[in-house]
Structure formats: C-alpha cells, structure tokens
JSON list of C-alpha atoms in Angstrom, two decimals:
[
{"chain": "S", "resi": 1, "resn": "MET", "atom": "CA", "xyz": [0.00, 0.00, 0.00]},
{"chain": "S", "resi": 2, "resn": "ASN", "atom": "CA", "xyz": [2.92, 2.35, 0.54]},
{"chain": "S", "resi": 3, "resn": "ASN", "atom": "CA", "xyz": [4.19, 2.25, -3.05]},
{"chain": "S", "resi": 4, "resn": "ARG", "atom": "CA", "xyz": [3.83, 6.00, -3.50]},
{"chain": "S", "resi": 5, "resn": "GLY", "atom": "CA", "xyz": [6.67, 6.64, -1.07]},
{"chain": "S", "resi": 6, "resn": "GLN", "atom": "CA", "xyz": [8.96, 4.26, -2.92]},
{"chain": "S", "resi": 7, "resn": "ILE", "atom": "CA", "xyz": [8.12, 5.88, -6.26]},
{"chain": "S", "resi": 8, "resn": "VAL", "atom": "CA", "xyz": [8.96, 9.31, -4.87]},
{"chain": "S", "resi": 9, "resn": "VAL", "atom": "CA", "xyz": [12.30, 8.08, -3.50]},
{"chain": "S", "resi": 10, "resn": "GLU", "atom": "CA", "xyz": [13.18, 6.42, -6.81]},
{"chain": "S", "resi": 11, "resn": "TYR", "atom": "CA", "xyz": [12.21, 9.56, -8.72]},
{"chain": "S", "resi": 12, "resn": "ILE", "atom": "CA", "xyz": [14.39, 11.74, -6.48]},
{"chain": "S", "resi": 13, "resn": "LEU", "atom": "CA", "xyz": [17.35, 9.36, -6.85]},
{"chain": "S", "resi": 14, "resn": "LEU", "atom": "CA", "xyz": [17.00, 9.37, -10.64]},
{"chain": "S", "resi": 15, "resn": "LEU", "atom": "CA", "xyz": [16.73, 13.16, -10.60]},
{"chain": "S", "resi": 16, "resn": "VAL", "atom": "CA", "xyz": [19.89, 13.46, -8.50]},
{"chain": "S", "resi": 17, "resn": "LEU", "atom": "CA", "xyz": [21.70, 11.06, -10.85]},
{"chain": "S", "resi": 18, "resn": "ALA", "atom": "CA", "xyz": [20.59, 12.99, -13.94]},
{"chain": "S", "resi": 19, "resn": "VAL", "atom": "CA", "xyz": [21.61, 16.36, -12.48]},
{"chain": "S", "resi": 20, "resn": "GLY", "atom": "CA", "xyz": [24.99, 14.99, -11.41]},
{"chain": "S", "resi": 21, "resn": "LEU", "atom": "CA", "xyz": [25.63, 13.52, -14.85]},
{"chain": "S", "resi": 22, "resn": "ALA", "atom": "CA", "xyz": [24.61, 16.79, -16.53]},
{"chain": "S", "resi": 23, "resn": "ALA", "atom": "CA", "xyz": [26.95, 18.76, -14.27]},
{"chain": "S", "resi": 24, "resn": "LEU", "atom": "CA", "xyz": [29.83, 16.41, -15.02]},
{"chain": "S", "resi": 25, "resn": "LEU", "atom": "CA", "xyz": [29.24, 16.61, -18.77]},
{"chain": "S", "resi": 26, "resn": "THR", "atom": "CA", "xyz": [28.95, 20.39, -18.63]},
{"chain": "S", "resi": 27, "resn": "LYS", "atom": "CA", "xyz": [32.22, 20.68, -16.73]},
{"chain": "S", "resi": 28, "resn": "ASN", "atom": "CA", "xyz": [34.08, 18.41, -19.15]},
{"chain": "S", "resi": 29, "resn": "LEU", "atom": "CA", "xyz": [32.60, 19.76, -22.39]},
{"chain": "S", "resi": 30, "resn": "VAL", "atom": "CA", "xyz": [32.18, 23.50, -22.00]},
{"chain": "S", "resi": 31, "resn": "SER", "atom": "CA", "xyz": [34.31, 24.55, -19.05]},
{"chain": "S", "resi": 32, "resn": "ARG", "atom": "CA", "xyz": [35.89, 27.97, -19.62]},
{"chain": "S", "resi": 33, "resn": "ASP", "atom": "CA", "xyz": [38.63, 27.55, -17.03]},
{"chain": "S", "resi": 34, "resn": "PRO", "atom": "CA", "xyz": [41.86, 28.72, -18.75]},
{"chain": "S", "resi": 35, "resn": "GLU", "atom": "CA", "xyz": [43.93, 25.95, -17.16]},
{"chain": "S", "resi": 36, "resn": "ASP", "atom": "CA", "xyz": [41.47, 23.12, -17.86]},
{"chain": "S", "resi": 37, "resn": "ALA", "atom": "CA", "xyz": [39.20, 24.16, -20.72]},
{"chain": "S", "resi": 38, "resn": "GLY", "atom": "CA", "xyz": [36.43, 21.90, -21.90]},
{"chain": "S", "resi": 39, "resn": "ILE", "atom": "CA", "xyz": [36.64, 19.83, -25.05]},
{"chain": "S", "resi": 40, "resn": "LEU", "atom": "CA", "xyz": [34.22, 21.94, -27.09]},
{"chain": "S", "resi": 41, "resn": "VAL", "atom": "CA", "xyz": [35.83, 25.22, -26.00]},
{"chain": "S", "resi": 42, "resn": "THR", "atom": "CA", "xyz": [39.29, 23.89, -26.90]},
{"chain": "S", "resi": 43, "resn": "LYS", "atom": "CA", "xyz": [38.18, 22.71, -30.35]},
{"chain": "S", "resi": 44, "resn": "TRP", "atom": "CA", "xyz": [36.31, 25.96, -31.04]},
{"chain": "S", "resi": 45, "resn": "ASP", "atom": "CA", "xyz": [39.42, 27.93, -30.10]},
{"chain": "S", "resi": 46, "resn": "ALA", "atom": "CA", "xyz": [41.47, 25.83, -32.54]},
{"chain": "S", "resi": 47, "resn": "VAL", "atom": "CA", "xyz": [38.94, 26.50, -35.33]},
{"chain": "S", "resi": 48, "resn": "LEU", "atom": "CA", "xyz": [39.00, 30.24, -34.64]},
{"chain": "S", "resi": 49, "resn": "LYS", "atom": "CA", "xyz": [42.82, 30.30, -34.71]},
{"chain": "S", "resi": 50, "resn": "THR", "atom": "CA", "xyz": [42.90, 28.34, -37.99]},
{"chain": "S", "resi": 51, "resn": "VAL", "atom": "CA", "xyz": [40.39, 30.64, -39.64]},
{"chain": "S", "resi": 52, "resn": "GLY", "atom": "CA", "xyz": [42.15, 33.71, -38.26]},
{"chain": "S", "resi": 53, "resn": "ALA", "atom": "CA", "xyz": [45.54, 32.56, -39.58]},
{"chain": "S", "resi": 54, "resn": "ASP", "atom": "CA", "xyz": [44.19, 32.21, -43.13]},
{"chain": "S", "resi": 55, "resn": "VAL", "atom": "CA", "xyz": [45.40, 34.95, -45.43]},
{"chain": "S", "resi": 56, "resn": "PRO", "atom": "CA", "xyz": [42.92, 35.38, -48.30]},
{"chain": "S", "resi": 57, "resn": "ASP", "atom": "CA", "xyz": [45.41, 37.00, -50.74]},
{"chain": "S", "resi": 58, "resn": "LYS", "atom": "CA", "xyz": [48.05, 34.32, -50.31]},
{"chain": "S", "resi": 59, "resn": "ARG", "atom": "CA", "xyz": [48.00, 31.52, -52.88]},
{"chain": "S", "resi": 60, "resn": "LYS", "atom": "CA", "xyz": [49.42, 28.08, -52.29]}
]
C-alpha cells in the first residue's frame, strides 16, 4: 500500500543522478577555465585560430 513513497524516493534518486551527470558533462565539455578548458571550448578555439591565420590573398 505504501508504493507511493517508494516511487517518490526512486524519482528523487533518478533526478539526482541525472543532475549529477549533466553537471559532469557540462564541466568536461564547456568549461571555460583557462587551465582546464572543456573539449568543445578547446576545439572551437582551434577552429578560430585556424580561420584567423588564413590569409585570403596568399596563394598556395
């Protein structure tokens, strides 16, 4: 008869797990810390530097 309490506890545990996983992914993917930048930020910086180093008047 007390299944509602168990469902609430399971829901809260799943919610905590999902929030923790989202925080971990956010830290690893889009962290803007200069010493430990995220993967996406690092790759985007490399793309910007490559595009910025391109000289349009220079031929190969």
